[in-house]
């Protein structure tokens, strides 16, 4: 992720836990995805469905996908 976007791509276990702790459904994030989800939350690319819900097992709407792509490009300085 870093070479194209310039964003951090590695989070420590403590950082992951601390970032996901506010979300009541954080346990629903698959183990293999926790680091990436935490990095995306820390970078401000994703913020969850609400301040306390990620909804990791739900389908995403087109609007949510567009918002994530837009934030990624903006935070990366690509647009």
JSON list of N, CA, C and O in Angstrom, two decimals, residues 2-3 6-7 10 16 20 22 30 32-34 36 39 45 47 49-50 53 56 59 62 64 67 72-75:
[
{"chain": "A", "resi": 2, "resn": "UNK", "atom": "N", "xyz": [2.00, 1.18, 0.62]},
{"chain": "A", "resi": 2, "resn": "UNK", "atom": "CA", "xyz": [2.81, 2.38, 0.81]},
{"chain": "A", "resi": 2, "resn": "UNK", "atom": "C", "xyz": [3.44, 2.89, -0.47]},
{"chain": "A", "resi": 2, "resn": "UNK", "atom": "O", "xyz": [3.56, 4.10, -0.67]},
{"chain": "A", "resi": 3, "resn": "UNK", "atom": "N", "xyz": [3.89, 2.01, -1.36]},
{"chain": "A", "resi": 3, "resn": "UNK", "atom": "CA", "xyz": [4.62, 2.47, -2.53]},
{"chain": "A", "resi": 3, "resn": "UNK", "atom": "C", "xyz": [3.77, 3.34, -3.44]},
{"chain": "A", "resi": 3, "resn": "UNK", "atom": "O", "xyz": [4.28, 4.30, -4.01]},
{"chain": "A", "resi": 6, "resn": "UNK", "atom": "N", "xyz": [1.78, 6.08, -0.36]},
{"chain": "A", "resi": 6, "resn": "UNK", "atom": "CA", "xyz": [2.58, 6.77, 0.63]},
{"chain": "A", "resi": 6, "resn": "UNK", "atom": "C", "xyz": [2.03, 6.63, 2.04]},
{"chain": "A", "resi": 6, "resn": "UNK", "atom": "O", "xyz": [2.53, 7.24, 2.97]},
{"chain": "A", "resi": 7, "resn": "UNK", "atom": "N", "xyz": [0.99, 5.83, 2.22]},
{"chain": "A", "resi": 7, "resn": "UNK", "atom": "CA", "xyz": [0.38, 5.63, 3.53]},
{"chain": "A", "resi": 7, "resn": "UNK", "atom": "C", "xyz": [1.04, 4.45, 4.24]},
{"chain": "A", "resi": 7, "resn": "UNK", "atom": "O", "xyz": [1.54, 3.54, 3.61]},
{"chain": "A", "resi": 10, "resn": "UNK", "atom": "N", "xyz": [1.86, -0.97, 7.97]},
{"chain": "A", "resi": 10, "resn": "UNK", "atom": "CA", "xyz": [2.09, -1.94, 9.04]},
{"chain": "A", "resi": 10, "resn": "UNK", "atom": "C", "xyz": [1.65, -1.34, 10.37]},
{"chain": "A", "resi": 10, "resn": "UNK", "atom": "O", "xyz": [1.98, -0.20, 10.68]},
{"chain": "A", "resi": 16, "resn": "UNK", "atom": "N", "xyz": [-3.31, -2.09, 16.57]},
{"chain": "A", "resi": 16, "resn": "UNK", "atom": "CA", "xyz": [-4.50, -2.70, 15.97]},
{"chain": "A", "resi": 16, "resn": "UNK", "atom": "C", "xyz": [-5.61, -2.81, 17.01]},
{"chain": "A", "resi": 16, "resn": "UNK", "atom": "O", "xyz": [-6.74, -2.39, 16.78]},
{"chain": "A", "resi": 20, "resn": "UNK", "atom": "N", "xyz": [-9.18, -0.69, 16.93]},
{"chain": "A", "resi": 20, "resn": "UNK", "atom": "CA", "xyz": [-10.46, -1.39, 16.74]},
{"chain": "A", "resi": 20, "resn": "UNK", "atom": "C", "xyz": [-11.32, -1.45, 18.01]},
{"chain": "A", "resi": 20, "resn": "UNK", "atom": "O", "xyz": [-12.52, -1.72, 17.92]},
{"chain": "A", "resi": 22, "resn": "UNK", "atom": "N", "xyz": [-12.86, 0.75, 19.95]},
{"chain": "A", "resi": 22, "resn": "UNK", "atom": "CA", "xyz": [-14.11, 1.51, 20.04]},
{"chain": "A", "resi": 22, "resn": "UNK", "atom": "C", "xyz": [-15.29, 0.89, 19.28]},
{"chain": "A", "resi": 22, "resn": "UNK", "atom": "O", "xyz": [-16.44, 1.25, 19.52]},
{"chain": "A", "resi": 30, "resn": "UNK", "atom": "N", "xyz": [-12.19, -10.41, 10.38]},
{"chain": "A", "resi": 30, "resn": "UNK", "atom": "CA", "xyz": [-11.36, -11.61, 10.25]},
{"chain": "A", "resi": 30, "resn": "UNK", "atom": "C", "xyz": [-9.93, -11.31, 10.67]},
{"chain": "A", "resi": 30, "resn": "UNK", "atom": "O", "xyz": [-9.42, -10.21, 10.44]},
{"chain": "A", "resi": 32, "resn": "UNK", "atom": "N", "xyz": [-7.11, -12.18, 9.44]},
{"chain": "A", "resi": 32, "resn": "UNK", "atom": "CA", "xyz": [-6.22, -11.79, 8.35]},
{"chain": "A", "resi": 32, "resn": "UNK", "atom": "C", "xyz": [-6.42, -10.34, 7.91]},
{"chain": "A", "resi": 32, "resn": "UNK", "atom": "O", "xyz": [-5.53, -9.74, 7.29]},
{"chain": "A", "resi": 33, "resn": "UNK", "atom": "N", "xyz": [-7.57, -9.74, 8.22]},
{"chain": "A", "resi": 33, "resn": "UNK", "atom": "CA", "xyz": [-7.89, -8.38, 7.78]},
{"chain": "A", "resi": 33, "resn": "UNK", "atom": "C", "xyz": [-7.70, -7.32, 8.86]},
{"chain": "A", "resi": 33, "resn": "UNK", "atom": "O", "xyz": [-7.76, -6.13, 8.57]},
{"chain": "A", "resi": 34, "resn": "UNK", "atom": "N", "xyz": [-7.46, -7.73, 10.10]},
{"chain": "A", "resi": 34, "resn": "UNK", "atom": "CA", "xyz": [-7.41, -6.77, 11.21]},
{"chain": "A", "resi": 34, "resn": "UNK", "atom": "C", "xyz": [-6.38, -5.67, 11.00]},
{"chain": "A", "resi": 34, "resn": "UNK", "atom": "O", "xyz": [-6.65, -4.50, 11.24]},
{"chain": "A", "resi": 36, "resn": "UNK", "atom": "N", "xyz": [-5.07, -4.49, 8.20]},
{"chain": "A", "resi": 36, "resn": "UNK", "atom": "CA", "xyz": [-5.48, -3.59, 7.11]},
{"chain": "A", "resi": 36, "resn": "UNK", "atom": "C", "xyz": [-6.64, -2.71, 7.52]},
{"chain": "A", "resi": 36, "resn": "UNK", "atom": "O", "xyz": [-6.68, -1.52, 7.18]},
{"chain": "A", "resi": 39, "resn": "UNK", "atom": "N", "xyz": [-5.22, -0.07, 9.89]},
{"chain": "A", "resi": 39, "resn": "UNK", "atom": "CA", "xyz": [-4.46, 0.92, 9.12]},
{"chain": "A", "resi": 39, "resn": "UNK", "atom": "C", "xyz": [-5.38, 1.87, 8.39]},
{"chain": "A", "resi": 39, "resn": "UNK", "atom": "O", "xyz": [-5.15, 3.08, 8.34]},
{"chain": "A", "resi": 45, "resn": "UNK", "atom": "N", "xyz": [-9.32, 6.53, 6.09]},
{"chain": "A", "resi": 45, "resn": "UNK", "atom": "CA", "xyz": [-9.92, 6.07, 4.84]},
{"chain": "A", "resi": 45, "resn": "UNK", "atom": "C", "xyz": [-11.28, 5.43, 5.10]},
{"chain": "A", "resi": 45, "resn": "UNK", "atom": "O", "xyz": [-12.21, 5.60, 4.33]},
{"chain": "A", "resi": 47, "resn": "UNK", "atom": "N", "xyz": [-14.28, 4.80, 8.29]},
{"chain": "A", "resi": 47, "resn": "UNK", "atom": "CA", "xyz": [-14.66, 5.28, 9.61]},
{"chain": "A", "resi": 47, "resn": "UNK", "atom": "C", "xyz": [-15.76, 4.43, 10.23]},
{"chain": "A", "resi": 47, "resn": "UNK", "atom": "O", "xyz": [-16.14, 4.66, 11.36]},
{"chain": "A", "resi": 49, "resn": "UNK", "atom": "N", "xyz": [-19.66, 2.29, 9.94]},
{"chain": "A", "resi": 49, "resn": "UNK", "atom": "CA", "xyz": [-21.05, 2.70, 9.69]},
{"chain": "A", "resi": 49, "resn": "UNK", "atom": "C", "xyz": [-21.49, 3.76, 10.68]},
{"chain": "A", "resi": 49, "resn": "UNK", "atom": "O", "xyz": [-22.35, 4.57, 10.41]},
{"chain": "A", "resi": 50, "resn": "UNK", "atom": "N", "xyz": [-20.90, 3.72, 11.87]},
{"chain": "A", "resi": 50, "resn": "UNK", "atom": "CA", "xyz": [-21.15, 4.72, 12.91]},
{"chain": "A", "resi": 50, "resn": "UNK", "atom": "C", "xyz": [-19.88, 4.80, 13.75]},
{"chain": "A", "resi": 50, "resn": "UNK", "atom": "O", "xyz": [-18.90, 4.11, 13.46]},
{"chain": "A", "resi": 53, "resn": "UNK", "atom": "N", "xyz": [-19.57, 1.18, 15.17]},
{"chain": "A", "resi": 53, "resn": "UNK", "atom": "CA", "xyz": [-19.88, -0.01, 14.36]},
{"chain": "A", "resi": 53, "resn": "UNK", "atom": "C", "xyz": [-19.12, 0.01, 13.04]},
{"chain": "A", "resi": 53, "resn": "UNK", "atom": "O", "xyz": [-19.22, 0.96, 12.27]},
{"chain": "A", "resi": 56, "resn": "UNK", "atom": "N", "xyz": [-18.30, -5.33, 9.67]},
{"chain": "A", "resi": 56, "resn": "UNK", "atom": "CA", "xyz": [-17.36, -6.04, 8.81]},
{"chain": "A", "resi": 56, "resn": "UNK", "atom": "C", "xyz": [-17.95, -7.17, 7.98]},
{"chain": "A", "resi": 56, "resn": "UNK", "atom": "O", "xyz": [-17.35, -7.55, 6.97]},
{"chain": "A", "resi": 59, "resn": "UNK", "atom": "N", "xyz": [-22.68, -6.14, 3.58]},
{"chain": "A", "resi": 59, "resn": "UNK", "atom": "CA", "xyz": [-22.37, -5.69, 2.23]},
{"chain": "A", "resi": 59, "resn": "UNK", "atom": "C", "xyz": [-22.14, -4.19, 2.24]},
{"chain": "A", "resi": 59, "resn": "UNK", "atom": "O", "xyz": [-22.72, -3.47, 3.03]},
{"chain": "A", "resi": 62, "resn": "UNK", "atom": "N", "xyz": [-22.65, 1.11, -2.94]},
{"chain": "A", "resi": 62, "resn": "UNK", "atom": "CA", "xyz": [-21.80, 1.78, -3.93]},
{"chain": "A", "resi": 62, "resn": "UNK", "atom": "C", "xyz": [-21.29, 3.10, -3.38]},
{"chain": "A", "resi": 62, "resn": "UNK", "atom": "O", "xyz": [-20.14, 3.48, -3.61]},
{"chain": "A", "resi": 64, "resn": "UNK", "atom": "N", "xyz": [-20.63, 3.86, -0.30]},
{"chain": "A", "resi": 64, "resn": "UNK", "atom": "CA", "xyz": [-19.55, 3.61, 0.65]},
{"chain": "A", "resi": 64, "resn": "UNK", "atom": "C", "xyz": [-18.24, 3.32, -0.08]},
{"chain": "A", "resi": 64, "resn": "UNK", "atom": "O", "xyz": [-17.17, 3.81, 0.31]},
{"chain": "A", "resi": 67, "resn": "UNK", "atom": "N", "xyz": [-16.87, 6.53, -1.53]},
{"chain": "A", "resi": 67, "resn": "UNK", "atom": "CA", "xyz": [-16.30, 7.36, -0.46]},
{"chain": "A", "resi": 67, "resn": "UNK", "atom": "C", "xyz": [-14.93, 6.86, -0.04]},
{"chain": "A", "resi": 67, "resn": "UNK", "atom": "O", "xyz": [-14.00, 7.65, 0.14]},
{"chain": "A", "resi": 72, "resn": "UNK", "atom": "N", "xyz": [-9.11, 7.52, -0.08]},
{"chain": "A", "resi": 72, "resn": "UNK", "atom": "CA", "xyz": [-7.80, 6.94, -0.34]},
{"chain": "A", "resi": 72, "resn": "UNK", "atom": "C", "xyz": [-7.01, 7.81, -1.30]},
{"chain": "A", "resi": 72, "resn": "UNK", "atom": "O", "xyz": [-5.83, 8.13, -1.07]},
{"chain": "A", "resi": 73, "resn": "UNK", "atom": "N", "xyz": [-7.63, 8.23, -2.37]},
{"chain": "A", "resi": 73, "resn": "UNK", "atom": "CA", "xyz": [-6.94, 9.06, -3.36]},
{"chain": "A", "resi": 73, "resn": "UNK", "atom": "C", "xyz": [-6.58, 10.43, -2.79]},
{"chain": "A", "resi": 73, "resn": "UNK", "atom": "O", "xyz": [-5.49, 10.94, -3.05]},
{"chain": "A", "resi": 74, "resn": "UNK", "atom": "N", "xyz": [-7.47, 11.01, -1.99]},
{"chain": "A", "resi": 74, "resn": "UNK", "atom": "CA", "xyz": [-7.18, 12.31, -1.39]},
{"chain": "A", "resi": 74, "resn": "UNK", "atom": "C", "xyz": [-6.05, 12.22, -0.37]},
{"chain": "A", "resi": 74, "resn": "UNK", "atom": "O", "xyz": [-5.14, 13.04, -0.38]},
{"chain": "A", "resi": 75, "resn": "UNK", "atom": "N", "xyz": [-6.11, 11.23, 0.53]},
{"chain": "A", "resi": 75, "resn": "UNK", "atom": "CA", "xyz": [-5.08, 11.07, 1.57]},
{"chain": "A", "resi": 75, "resn": "UNK", "atom": "C", "xyz": [-3.72, 10.74, 0.95]},
{"chain": "A", "resi": 75, "resn": "UNK", "atom": "O", "xyz": [-2.69, 11.06, 1.50]}
]
